[in-house]
């Protein structure tokens, strides 16, 4: 065998080893999901990787728009000052970039439950590190429209919502989509708001304070539509929560 004919085999072999490494990292408890180092306890990450994640530390308290650390923590962003969102506040622990974005993509588009588990645990850990628990009485998630759920084969928000509700000992309410809207990707904020106006319905009455849970928060247009649906069912305080915020989603 010549070197040139053996080379592709070598590359294939190396790719297989890399894939195996990744699979092992994702499936072995006691190892960091990001760097394969051994971890203490049951956490699927090591301390340096955990600290290096894209933590969302400086945000508008209302819409979680990322902003420079020098801006005061309680000051709403320019957009919220001009037009208050329908929801009351938001909490989003990560920025949608780096390892977090990769995890979310694995979870959302490839239905990797292990990635979902890591995200769930990161979310719960971030909640623990937050000052005090979130003052909510229920979690609300929006179902994917049946057609989109069939295309994708997996409703990631419901998956996450069920586990968050169980971990926090809160009831889970589901908002149904009344109609399918075109995908939100690539649309401006105004177009997104038009796209999702009155498309959600929550079936039963809600308690006073609810947590609206989504995977990624972009402009918040979907969450504003959901918030309106929650208020129609009696919610008086709506807190939005997502795993990650897309940075600089819109100009202010
Ligand atoms: Zn690590
Ligand atoms: Zn804002």
XYZ file of N, CA and C and ligand atoms in Angstrom:
758
model
N 0.850 -1.195 0.000
C 0.000 0.000 0.000
C 0.887 1.246 0.000
N 0.561 2.173 -0.883
C 1.348 3.406 -0.920
C 0.854 4.353 0.165
N 1.710 5.325 0.425
C 1.323 6.296 1.463
C 0.052 7.030 1.062
N -0.040 7.363 -0.268
C -1.198 8.163 -0.677
C -2.506 7.383 -0.491
N -2.462 6.022 -0.682
C -3.731 5.305 -0.506
C -4.023 5.039 0.979
N -2.934 5.019 1.803
C -3.146 4.774 3.224
C -3.599 6.018 3.978
N -3.274 7.177 3.433
C -3.533 8.431 4.153
C -5.013 8.654 4.513
N -5.940 8.423 3.517
C -7.351 8.637 3.885
C -7.795 7.744 5.038
N -7.256 6.507 5.079
C -7.616 5.600 6.174
C -7.173 6.166 7.523
N -5.946 6.737 7.491
C -5.385 7.328 8.707
C -6.269 8.485 9.186
N -6.696 9.327 8.211
C -7.545 10.467 8.546
C -8.862 9.970 9.114
N -9.417 8.933 8.428
C -10.688 8.377 8.900
C -10.547 7.858 10.331
N -9.421 7.137 10.558
C -9.174 6.580 11.888
C -9.091 7.672 12.929
N -8.389 8.753 12.555
C -8.229 9.846 13.507
C -9.590 10.487 13.807
N -10.415 10.630 12.739
C -11.749 11.226 12.954
C -12.581 10.350 13.877
N -12.437 9.039 13.697
C -13.201 8.104 14.524
C -12.797 8.249 15.997
N -11.467 8.370 16.215
C -10.966 8.535 17.590
C -11.500 9.835 18.182
N -11.476 10.899 17.335
C -11.991 12.189 17.832
C -13.467 12.063 18.189
N -14.224 11.344 17.317
C -15.653 11.193 17.577
C -15.875 10.377 18.861
N -15.067 9.335 19.011
C -15.184 8.513 20.222
C -14.888 9.323 21.466
N -13.843 10.175 21.370
C -13.484 11.048 22.494
C -14.665 11.913 22.888
N -15.296 12.489 21.815
C -16.441 13.372 22.088
C -17.581 12.581 22.720
N -17.843 11.394 22.172
C -18.940 10.572 22.700
C -18.675 10.213 24.143
N -17.421 9.855 24.429
C -17.076 9.505 25.809
C -17.290 10.689 26.735
N -16.856 11.879 26.254
C -16.997 13.076 27.081
C -18.459 13.336 27.397
N -19.340 13.052 26.423
C -20.756 13.326 26.620
C -21.442 12.250 27.438
N -20.868 11.091 27.515
C -21.619 10.012 28.153
C -21.025 9.554 29.477
N -19.834 10.042 29.816
C -19.199 9.549 31.033
C -19.383 10.504 32.205
N -20.138 10.096 33.203
C -20.221 10.935 34.400
C -18.854 10.983 35.064
N -18.530 12.071 35.709
C -17.220 12.181 36.352
C -16.181 12.835 35.454
N -16.587 13.159 34.188
C -15.659 13.833 33.282
C -16.283 15.120 32.774
N -15.450 16.132 32.591
C -15.942 17.412 32.098
C -16.434 17.267 30.659
N -17.629 17.757 30.379
C -18.193 17.668 29.036
C -17.440 18.524 28.028
N -16.656 19.472 28.516
C -15.990 20.400 27.616
C -14.534 20.032 27.340
N -13.804 19.528 28.362
C -12.367 19.315 28.154
C -11.909 17.906 28.544
N -12.830 17.054 29.008
C -12.530 15.664 29.367
C -11.758 15.480 30.669
N -11.480 16.580 31.371
C -10.782 16.434 32.663
C -11.717 15.755 33.663
N -11.142 15.100 34.647
C -11.956 14.486 35.695
C -12.626 15.580 36.524
N -13.849 15.322 36.994
C -14.550 16.339 37.775
C -14.897 15.795 39.155
N -15.085 16.718 40.073
C -15.480 16.321 41.425
C -16.999 16.247 41.488
N -17.518 15.304 42.224
C -18.975 15.187 42.380
C -19.640 14.750 41.093
N -20.920 15.104 40.956
C -21.684 14.647 39.797
C -21.752 15.668 38.682
N -21.073 16.787 38.837
C -21.226 17.842 37.836
C -20.496 17.496 36.536
N -21.181 17.730 35.389
C -20.534 17.381 34.112
C -19.622 18.492 33.591
N -18.954 19.211 34.461
C -17.987 20.214 34.026
C -16.906 20.368 35.091
N -15.745 20.880 34.666
C -14.697 21.178 35.639
C -14.759 22.672 35.955
N -14.157 23.068 37.032
C -14.257 24.467 37.488
C -13.745 25.464 36.436
N -12.525 25.232 35.841
C -12.045 26.231 34.859
C -12.996 26.364 33.658
N -13.538 25.240 33.158
C -14.468 25.326 32.021
C -15.743 26.055 32.430
N -16.215 25.780 33.631
C -17.433 26.430 34.144
C -17.229 27.943 34.214
N -16.055 28.335 34.741
C -15.786 29.773 34.872
C -15.617 30.435 33.510
N -15.110 29.662 32.525
C -14.822 30.241 31.206
C -16.071 30.323 30.314
N -17.212 29.836 30.773
C -18.423 29.892 29.941
C -18.837 31.348 29.707
N -19.679 31.547 28.693
C -20.061 32.922 28.319
C -21.173 33.429 29.234
N -20.827 33.745 30.476
C -21.796 34.254 31.460
C -22.303 35.622 31.023
N -23.619 35.791 31.157
C -24.233 37.063 30.769
C -24.349 37.930 32.014
N -23.323 38.736 32.247
C -23.233 39.425 33.529
C -23.731 40.866 33.494
N -23.842 41.444 32.311
C -24.294 42.831 32.264
C -25.447 42.960 31.283
N -26.663 43.137 31.837
C -27.856 43.088 30.990
C -28.887 44.098 31.433
N -29.756 44.504 30.502
C -30.930 45.309 30.847
C -31.809 44.436 31.748
N -32.254 44.947 32.914
C -33.035 44.095 33.829
C -34.395 43.702 33.260
N -34.865 44.459 32.267
C -36.173 44.149 31.692
C -36.039 43.130 30.551
N -35.215 43.429 29.549
C -35.191 42.572 28.357
C -33.891 41.786 28.206
N -32.963 41.922 29.153
C -31.691 41.196 29.135
C -30.795 41.517 27.945
N -31.035 42.649 27.309
C -30.141 43.075 26.226
C -28.725 43.226 26.799
N -27.726 42.614 26.156
C -26.357 42.769 26.665
C -25.898 44.225 26.562
N -25.069 44.648 27.523
C -24.574 46.022 27.494
C -23.267 46.120 28.263
N -22.555 47.233 28.111
C -21.267 47.338 28.800
C -21.436 47.265 30.312
N -20.434 46.714 30.985
C -20.499 46.526 32.441
C -20.595 47.857 33.179
N -20.204 48.968 32.511
C -20.202 50.267 33.181
C -21.613 50.827 33.388
N -22.620 50.275 32.663
C -24.001 50.794 32.793
C -24.619 50.257 34.088
N -25.369 51.134 34.775
C -25.972 50.754 36.072
C -26.917 49.558 35.935
N -26.859 48.657 36.913
C -27.617 47.419 36.870
C -29.119 47.578 36.799
N -29.680 48.631 37.424
C -31.138 48.751 37.481
C -31.714 49.598 36.352
N -30.851 50.187 35.558
C -31.294 51.096 34.483
C -31.770 50.300 33.258
N -33.043 50.494 32.810
C -33.474 49.786 31.595
C -32.726 50.299 30.360
N -32.673 49.492 29.329
C -31.984 49.906 28.101
C -32.833 50.927 27.342
N -32.238 51.542 26.343
C -32.928 52.580 25.573
C -34.226 52.087 24.976
N -34.206 50.883 24.465
C -35.414 50.351 23.843
C -36.540 50.228 24.883
N -36.232 49.665 26.053
C -37.255 49.465 27.089
C -37.755 50.790 27.645
N -36.877 51.819 27.647
C -37.323 53.143 28.106
C -38.351 53.713 27.128
N -38.116 53.452 25.820
C -39.056 53.958 24.810
C -40.339 53.143 24.780
N -40.181 51.826 24.854
C -41.357 50.943 24.782
C -41.153 49.766 25.725
N -41.848 49.812 26.830
C -41.699 48.758 27.848
C -42.179 47.433 27.288
N -41.430 46.363 27.517
C -41.932 45.056 27.045
C -43.159 44.629 27.843
N -43.917 43.692 27.307
C -45.118 43.209 28.005
C -44.762 42.469 29.289
N -43.606 41.782 29.299
C -43.201 41.067 30.517
C -42.539 42.049 31.498
N -42.421 41.626 32.766
C -41.941 42.550 33.805
C -40.430 42.583 33.956
N -39.799 41.427 33.821
C -38.345 41.380 33.925
C -37.850 40.091 33.270
N -36.539 39.929 33.250
C -36.010 38.707 32.630
C -34.709 38.290 33.301
N -34.431 37.020 33.155
C -33.183 36.479 33.703
C -32.626 35.467 32.704
N -31.459 35.774 32.173
C -30.835 34.920 31.156
C -29.361 34.764 31.542
N -28.954 33.602 32.030
C -27.604 33.505 32.605
C -26.448 33.469 31.609
N -26.705 33.118 30.335
C -25.581 32.995 29.390
C -25.801 33.820 28.124
N -24.674 34.147 27.483
C -24.731 34.738 26.155
C -24.704 33.594 25.139
N -25.359 33.792 24.032
C -25.418 32.734 23.016
C -24.143 32.784 22.181
N -23.105 32.181 22.693
C -21.829 32.117 21.959
C -20.973 30.994 22.534
N -19.902 30.647 21.821
C -18.937 29.655 22.291
C -19.559 28.321 22.646
N -19.104 27.765 23.771
C -19.543 26.428 24.206
C -21.053 26.362 24.432
N -21.618 27.454 24.966
C -23.062 27.472 25.251
C -23.859 27.378 23.947
N -23.450 28.147 22.935
C -24.156 28.101 21.643
C -24.060 26.695 21.049
N -22.873 26.084 21.181
C -22.700 24.716 20.643
C -23.605 23.723 21.357
N -23.664 23.840 22.676
C -24.532 22.948 23.463
C -25.991 23.102 23.034
N -26.427 24.354 22.896
C -27.826 24.612 22.537
C -28.118 24.059 21.145
N -27.177 24.220 20.222
C -27.407 23.690 18.871
C -27.495 22.166 18.884
N -26.634 21.522 19.664
C -26.687 20.058 19.774
C -28.032 19.618 20.340
N -28.479 20.338 21.329
C -29.721 20.019 22.016
C -30.928 20.285 21.103
N -30.920 21.452 20.474
C -32.096 21.901 19.725
C -32.218 21.241 18.357
N -31.137 21.199 17.630
C -31.233 20.730 16.249
C -30.840 19.276 16.078
N -30.062 18.725 17.028
C -29.688 17.311 16.904
C -30.309 16.469 18.010
N -31.160 17.101 18.815
C -31.920 16.401 19.861
C -31.023 15.582 20.787
N -29.822 16.090 21.089
C -28.924 15.368 21.998
C -29.351 15.630 23.449
N -29.943 14.591 24.058
C -30.459 14.735 25.421
C -29.334 15.057 26.399
N -28.154 14.502 26.150
C -27.021 14.737 27.056
C -26.675 16.236 27.091
N -26.709 16.884 25.909
C -26.464 18.329 25.857
C -27.552 19.048 26.649
N -28.794 18.563 26.527
C -29.905 19.140 27.283
C -29.695 18.999 28.778
N -29.192 17.830 29.190
C -28.934 17.597 30.622
C -27.888 18.576 31.145
N -26.824 18.777 30.363
C -25.765 19.704 30.798
C -26.350 21.118 30.906
N -27.163 21.510 29.903
C -27.768 22.848 29.929
C -28.698 23.004 31.137
N -29.478 21.968 31.393
C -30.394 22.003 32.542
C -29.607 22.183 33.843
N -28.541 21.406 33.982
C -27.745 21.498 35.212
C -27.050 22.852 35.328
N -26.609 23.395 34.180
C -25.980 24.723 34.199
C -26.994 25.777 34.650
N -28.212 25.647 34.130
C -29.280 26.584 34.475
C -29.571 26.526 35.983
N -29.676 25.308 36.518
C -29.990 25.151 37.943
C -28.845 25.676 38.812
N -27.615 25.418 38.341
C -26.449 25.919 39.079
C -26.415 27.446 39.048
N -26.725 28.026 37.888
C -26.749 29.487 37.761
C -27.823 30.072 38.672
N -28.953 29.380 38.767
C -30.038 29.827 39.655
C -29.577 29.828 41.102
N -28.827 28.795 41.456
C -28.328 28.678 42.821
C -27.365 29.818 43.140
N -26.553 30.193 42.140
C -25.565 31.258 42.343
C -26.216 32.644 42.357
N -27.440 32.728 41.807
C -28.170 33.996 41.771
C -28.553 34.376 43.204
N -28.816 35.669 43.430
C -29.199 36.066 44.790
C -30.651 35.688 45.033
N -30.892 34.621 45.720
C -32.252 34.210 46.068
C -32.974 33.521 44.930
N -34.041 32.774 45.275
C -34.780 32.063 44.232
C -35.634 33.025 43.403
N -36.045 32.582 42.238
C -36.929 33.420 41.420
C -38.321 33.407 42.059
N -38.917 34.582 42.272
C -40.217 34.628 42.959
C -41.370 34.283 42.011
N -41.457 33.021 41.638
C -42.519 32.610 40.696
C -43.274 31.405 41.257
N -44.497 31.224 40.756
C -45.343 30.129 41.251
C -45.578 29.066 40.185
N -45.158 29.328 38.962
C -45.378 28.351 37.889
C -44.425 28.629 36.738
N -44.206 27.603 35.917
C -43.398 27.766 34.702
C -44.331 27.619 33.499
N -44.127 28.456 32.492
C -44.921 28.349 31.264
C -43.967 28.154 30.090
N -44.252 27.170 29.250
C -43.470 27.006 28.015
C -44.430 26.979 26.831
N -43.908 27.333 25.680
C -44.739 27.310 24.467
C -44.456 26.037 23.693
N -45.516 25.350 23.313
C -45.334 24.150 22.490
C -44.908 24.556 21.082
N -44.109 23.725 20.478
C -43.847 23.895 19.048
C -45.147 23.566 18.325
N -45.392 24.224 17.215
C -46.553 23.834 16.420
C -46.363 22.375 15.980
N -47.470 21.612 15.925
C -47.349 20.166 15.619
C -46.547 19.895 14.357
N -46.738 20.750 13.342
C -46.018 20.506 12.079
C -44.505 20.655 12.290
N -44.129 21.720 13.012
C -42.686 21.941 13.248
C -42.121 20.851 14.173
N -42.928 20.436 15.166
C -42.474 19.372 16.072
C -42.253 18.081 15.283
N -43.138 17.836 14.305
C -42.995 16.620 13.488
C -41.737 16.714 12.623
N -41.501 17.889 12.048
C -40.296 18.080 11.222
C -39.034 17.850 12.051
N -39.054 18.413 13.259
C -37.851 18.375 14.095
C -37.780 17.104 14.936
N -38.946 16.560 15.255
C -39.015 15.306 16.018
C -38.744 15.476 17.499
N -38.638 16.720 17.979
C -38.239 16.928 19.363
C -38.627 18.346 19.774
N -39.352 18.468 20.871
C -39.721 19.794 21.367
C -38.810 20.132 22.545
N -37.735 20.854 22.253
C -36.681 21.062 23.255
C -37.139 21.929 24.426
N -38.054 22.885 24.165
C -38.480 23.767 25.254
C -39.331 22.996 26.255
N -40.194 22.136 25.737
C -41.032 21.321 26.623
C -40.161 20.363 27.443
N -39.182 19.771 26.790
C -38.232 18.854 27.460
C -37.570 19.578 28.642
N -37.082 20.778 28.375
C -36.400 21.563 29.407
C -37.387 22.016 30.481
N -38.568 22.469 30.050
C -39.590 22.973 30.974
C -40.007 21.910 31.975
N -40.229 20.700 31.477
C -40.659 19.614 32.373
C -39.626 19.367 33.458
N -38.363 19.364 33.072
C -37.301 19.069 34.034
C -37.039 20.231 34.985
N -37.149 21.443 34.462
C -36.999 22.628 35.331
C -38.115 22.639 36.370
N -39.352 22.372 35.916
C -40.517 22.388 36.810
C -40.336 21.342 37.918
N -39.850 20.161 37.517
C -39.645 19.085 38.505
C -38.556 19.502 39.504
N -37.458 20.041 38.993
C -36.334 20.400 39.869
C -36.721 21.521 40.838
N -37.564 22.457 40.387
C -37.921 23.599 41.240
C -39.233 23.383 41.971
N -39.842 22.204 41.748
C -41.104 21.853 42.389
C -42.198 22.885 42.075
N -42.330 23.198 40.797
C -43.337 24.158 40.345
C -44.234 23.478 39.298
N -45.504 23.901 39.200
C -46.337 23.334 38.136
C -45.913 23.883 36.762
N -46.107 23.088 35.729
C -45.779 23.528 34.365
C -47.069 23.741 33.584
N -47.188 24.909 32.976
C -48.330 25.204 32.110
C -47.808 25.321 30.689
N -48.653 24.915 29.758
C -48.192 24.962 28.363
C -49.047 25.908 27.534
N -48.366 26.707 26.734
C -49.078 27.587 25.803
C -49.085 26.887 24.454
N -50.247 26.868 23.819
C -50.309 26.214 22.502
C -50.236 27.272 21.420
N -49.694 26.847 20.326
C -49.592 27.720 19.178
C -50.877 27.599 18.367
N -51.529 28.733 18.123
C -52.786 28.691 17.372
C -52.528 28.543 15.886
N -51.422 29.046 15.427
C -51.085 28.891 14.011
C -49.570 28.860 13.860
N -49.152 28.313 12.744
C -47.711 28.226 12.471
C -47.259 29.536 11.838
N -46.166 30.076 12.343
C -45.638 31.303 11.740
C -44.362 30.952 11.001
N -44.020 31.766 10.015
C -42.734 31.519 9.352
C -41.609 31.635 10.375
N -40.480 31.026 10.108
C -39.365 31.067 11.056
C -38.967 32.509 11.376
N -38.514 32.729 12.620
C -38.158 34.075 13.084
C -36.750 34.482 12.648
N -35.988 33.494 12.188
C -34.581 33.782 11.915
C -34.423 34.826 10.800
N -33.594 35.817 11.032
C -33.295 36.808 9.999
C -34.306 37.947 9.928
N -35.338 37.931 10.792
C -36.331 39.008 10.749
C -35.957 40.136 11.710
N -36.383 41.351 11.372
C -36.145 42.485 12.274
C -37.074 42.365 13.468
N -36.830 43.189 14.481
C -37.665 43.128 15.682
C -39.136 43.403 15.362
N -39.398 44.466 14.574
C -40.790 44.814 14.243
C -41.449 43.668 13.467
N -40.688 43.091 12.537
C -41.232 41.985 11.733
C -41.511 40.773 12.613
N -40.641 40.533 13.591
C -40.836 39.409 14.519
C -42.101 39.610 15.339
N -42.324 40.848 15.771
C -43.512 41.119 16.593
C -44.783 40.906 15.784
N -44.786 41.374 14.520
C -45.963 41.159 13.658
C -46.180 39.668 13.455
N -45.052 38.972 13.280
C -45.061 37.534 12.974
C -45.710 36.691 14.080
N -45.570 37.125 15.318
C -46.021 36.292 16.440
C -47.218 36.867 17.196
N -47.803 37.944 16.661
C -48.923 38.566 17.384
C -50.098 37.586 17.528
N -50.599 37.445 18.724
C -51.763 36.593 19.032
C -51.680 35.210 18.408
N -50.605 34.558 18.624
C -50.531 33.189 18.108
C -50.472 32.166 19.240
N -50.476 32.630 20.500
C -50.406 31.694 21.616
C -51.679 31.720 22.449
N -51.931 30.604 23.063
C -53.068 30.514 23.968
C -52.698 29.594 25.127
N -52.915 30.091 26.363
C -52.701 29.238 27.544
C -54.079 28.711 27.939
N -54.168 27.379 28.131
C -55.496 26.773 28.296
C -56.165 27.039 29.645
N -55.367 27.074 30.728
C -56.024 27.202 32.035
C -55.550 28.451 32.773
N -56.336 28.887 33.784
C -55.947 30.076 34.560
C -54.581 29.895 35.225
N -53.820 30.982 35.292
C -52.456 30.930 35.842
C -52.395 31.597 37.215
N -51.408 31.211 38.039
C -51.190 31.959 39.291
C -50.646 33.346 38.989
N -50.482 34.155 40.047
C -50.058 35.554 39.899
C -48.714 35.744 39.195
N -47.708 34.971 39.639
C -46.343 35.201 39.141
C -45.849 33.972 38.379
N -45.531 34.170 37.113
C -45.094 33.023 36.310
C -43.723 33.274 35.678
N -43.066 32.167 35.379
C -41.772 32.205 34.700
C -41.968 31.659 33.289
N -41.714 32.514 32.315
C -41.836 32.083 30.920
C -40.492 31.555 30.472
N -40.427 30.300 30.098
C -39.126 29.692 29.793
C -38.955 29.432 28.297
N -37.802 29.828 27.775
C -37.472 29.562 26.372
C -36.002 29.155 26.312
N -35.554 28.656 25.175
C -34.146 28.257 25.104
C -33.232 29.451 24.812
N -33.513 30.162 23.707
C -32.685 31.316 23.360
C -33.576 32.548 23.255
N -33.140 33.648 23.843
C -33.888 34.897 23.739
C -33.176 35.800 22.743
N -33.904 36.218 21.727
C -33.290 37.091 20.723
C -33.827 38.507 20.940
N -34.870 38.882 20.250
C -35.408 40.222 20.512
C -36.472 40.166 21.585
N -36.959 38.966 21.895
C -38.002 38.853 22.907
C -39.407 38.958 22.331
N -39.537 39.060 20.992
C -40.873 39.223 20.385
C -41.776 38.024 20.678
N -41.241 36.812 20.576
C -42.034 35.611 20.870
C -42.459 35.632 22.324
N -41.520 36.016 23.195
C -41.808 36.022 24.624
C -42.817 37.109 24.994
N -42.803 38.201 24.241
C -43.813 39.242 24.488
C -45.198 38.726 24.120
N -45.302 38.006 23.015
C -46.588 37.433 22.599
C -47.053 36.412 23.637
N -46.118 35.633 24.141
C -46.440 34.646 25.177
C -46.869 35.332 26.469
N -46.195 36.419 26.794
C -46.520 37.158 28.000
C -47.954 37.672 27.935
N -48.352 38.168 26.762
C -49.748 38.630 26.596
C -50.711 37.477 26.839
N -50.363 36.292 26.316
C -51.232 35.119 26.494
C -51.328 34.748 27.980
N -50.219 34.912 28.725
C -50.226 34.612 30.172
C -51.137 35.584 30.905
N -51.060 36.860 30.532
C -51.891 37.870 31.217
C -53.370 37.622 30.946
N -53.686 37.146 29.732
C -55.089 36.812 29.428
C -55.610 35.744 30.389
N -54.700 34.937 30.939
C -55.115 33.896 31.875
C -54.818 34.272 33.334
N -54.654 35.558 33.592
C -54.609 36.037 34.968
C -53.229 36.274 35.567
N -52.144 35.994 34.846
C -50.806 36.244 35.412
C -50.598 37.748 35.551
N -50.090 38.154 36.729
C -49.884 39.597 36.933
C -48.418 39.983 36.866
N -47.543 39.019 37.167
C -46.103 39.293 37.063
C -45.469 38.212 36.177
N -44.892 38.633 35.077
C -44.305 37.673 34.139
C -42.792 37.893 34.071
N -42.054 36.867 34.476
C -40.590 36.911 34.366
C -40.174 36.008 33.218
N -39.353 36.539 32.349
C -38.872 35.751 31.217
C -37.534 35.128 31.580
N -37.367 33.881 31.180
C -36.119 33.185 31.476
C -35.706 32.367 30.252
N -34.445 32.474 29.879
C -33.941 31.674 28.766
C -32.531 31.229 29.114
N -32.045 30.218 28.407
C -30.683 29.756 28.646
C -29.677 30.813 28.218
N -29.929 31.387 27.040
C -28.917 32.292 26.491
C -29.566 33.444 25.709
N -28.822 34.549 25.662
C -29.269 35.758 24.946
C -28.336 35.952 23.768
N -28.927 36.279 22.622
C -28.066 36.591 21.489
C -27.533 38.014 21.682
N -26.209 38.200 21.600
C -25.671 39.536 21.856
C -25.978 40.496 20.706
N -26.138 41.782 21.072
C -26.376 42.845 20.093
C -27.387 42.435 19.042
N -28.560 41.973 19.515
C -29.582 41.500 18.589
C -30.194 42.640 17.788
N -30.160 43.801 18.360
C -30.773 44.929 17.664
C -30.070 46.236 18.056
N -30.148 47.185 17.186
C -29.560 48.484 17.496
C -30.540 49.256 18.366
N -30.038 49.992 19.334
C -30.930 50.763 20.206
C -30.937 52.211 19.769
Zn -13.275 21.177 31.624
Zn -34.224 46.427 27.768
